[in-house]
Tab-separated table of C-alpha atoms in Angstrom:
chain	number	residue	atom	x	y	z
F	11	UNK	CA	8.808	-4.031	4.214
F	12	UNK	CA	5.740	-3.891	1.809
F	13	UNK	CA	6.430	0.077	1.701
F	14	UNK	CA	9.824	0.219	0.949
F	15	UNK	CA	9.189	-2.451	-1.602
F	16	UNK	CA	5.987	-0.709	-3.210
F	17	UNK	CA	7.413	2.998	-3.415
F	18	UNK	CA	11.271	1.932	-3.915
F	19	UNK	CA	12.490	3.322	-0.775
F	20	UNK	CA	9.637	6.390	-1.055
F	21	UNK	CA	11.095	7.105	-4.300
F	22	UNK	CA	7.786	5.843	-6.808
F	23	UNK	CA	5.760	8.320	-8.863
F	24	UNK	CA	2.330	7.111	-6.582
F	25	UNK	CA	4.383	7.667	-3.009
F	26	UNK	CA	5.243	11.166	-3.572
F	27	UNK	CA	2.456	12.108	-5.792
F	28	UNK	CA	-0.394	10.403	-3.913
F	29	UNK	CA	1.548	10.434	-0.653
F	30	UNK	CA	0.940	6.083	-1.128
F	31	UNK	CA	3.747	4.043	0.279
F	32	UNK	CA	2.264	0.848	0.399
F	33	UNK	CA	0.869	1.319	-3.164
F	34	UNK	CA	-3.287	0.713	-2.173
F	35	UNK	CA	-5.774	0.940	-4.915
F	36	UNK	CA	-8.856	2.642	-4.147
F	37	UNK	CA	-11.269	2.045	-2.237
F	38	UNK	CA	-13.519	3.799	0.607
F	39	UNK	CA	-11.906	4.271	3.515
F	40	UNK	CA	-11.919	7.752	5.676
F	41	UNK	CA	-8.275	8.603	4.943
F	42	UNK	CA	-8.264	8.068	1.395
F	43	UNK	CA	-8.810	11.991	-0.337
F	44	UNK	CA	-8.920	10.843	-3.619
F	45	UNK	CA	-8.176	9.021	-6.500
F	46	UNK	CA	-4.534	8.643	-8.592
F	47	UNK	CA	-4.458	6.648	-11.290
F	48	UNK	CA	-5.859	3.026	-9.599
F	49	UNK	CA	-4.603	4.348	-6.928
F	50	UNK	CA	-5.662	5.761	-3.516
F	51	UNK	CA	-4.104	9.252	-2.796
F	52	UNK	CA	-3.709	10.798	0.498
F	53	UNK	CA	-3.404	14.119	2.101
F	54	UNK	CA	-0.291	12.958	4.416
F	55	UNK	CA	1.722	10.252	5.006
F	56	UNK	CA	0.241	9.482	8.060
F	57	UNK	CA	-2.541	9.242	6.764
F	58	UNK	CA	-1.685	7.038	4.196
F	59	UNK	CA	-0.220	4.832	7.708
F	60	UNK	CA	-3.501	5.256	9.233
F	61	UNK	CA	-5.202	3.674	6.427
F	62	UNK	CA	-3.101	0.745	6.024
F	63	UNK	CA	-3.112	-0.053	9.923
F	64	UNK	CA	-6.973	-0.105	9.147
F	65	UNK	CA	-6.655	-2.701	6.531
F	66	UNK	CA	-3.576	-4.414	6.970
F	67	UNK	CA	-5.510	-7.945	8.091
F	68	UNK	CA	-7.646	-8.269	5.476
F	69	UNK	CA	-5.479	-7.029	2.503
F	70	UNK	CA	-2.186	-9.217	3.906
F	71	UNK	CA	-4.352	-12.341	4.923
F	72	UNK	CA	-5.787	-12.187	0.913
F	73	UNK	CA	-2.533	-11.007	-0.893
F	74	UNK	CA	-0.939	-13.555	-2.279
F	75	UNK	CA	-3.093	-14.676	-5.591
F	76	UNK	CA	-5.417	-11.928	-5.225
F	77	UNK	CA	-3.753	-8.188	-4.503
F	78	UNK	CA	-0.039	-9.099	-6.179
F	79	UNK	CA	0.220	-10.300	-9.477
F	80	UNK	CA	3.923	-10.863	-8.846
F	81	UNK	CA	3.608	-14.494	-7.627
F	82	UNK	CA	6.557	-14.203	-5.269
F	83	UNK	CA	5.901	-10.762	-3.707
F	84	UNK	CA	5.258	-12.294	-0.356
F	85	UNK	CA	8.793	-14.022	-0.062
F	86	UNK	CA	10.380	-10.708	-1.232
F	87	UNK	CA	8.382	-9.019	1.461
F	88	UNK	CA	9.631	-11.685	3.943
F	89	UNK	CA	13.507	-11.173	2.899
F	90	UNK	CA	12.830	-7.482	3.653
F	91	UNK	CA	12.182	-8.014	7.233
């Protein structure tokens, strides 16, 4: 849900330029090749999957009022089910 929502059904400038569905920022992490903007950019999809899997507990658990400005982006994740 939170990558068709971030990349408008894979159509957004950062998932096919930085090959980021899920629309991270930057940070360290072994799959992340570089930088886009604020943006992390990837090599491939997968790993752009790989990444997320590896932070998907901390950055969902701390989302709302922290990641998101939008201050209903979790109930528009949740209708997206």
């Amino acid at each position: 849900a939170q990558a068709r929502l971030e990349s408008n059904l894979g159509k957004s400038v950062v998932g096919k330029n930085a090959k980021n569905l899920f629309g991270i920022t930057h940070h360290k992490c072994q799959y992340v090749s570089g930088k886009y903007g604020v943006y992390a950019k990837y090599n491939t999809y997968e790993d752009n999957i790989k990444c997320y899997v590896h932070i998907q507990d901390f950055y969902l658990n701390n989302i709302h009022g922290h990641y998101a400005s939008d201050l209903t982006y979790t109930s528009k994740l949740k209708q997206l089910r």
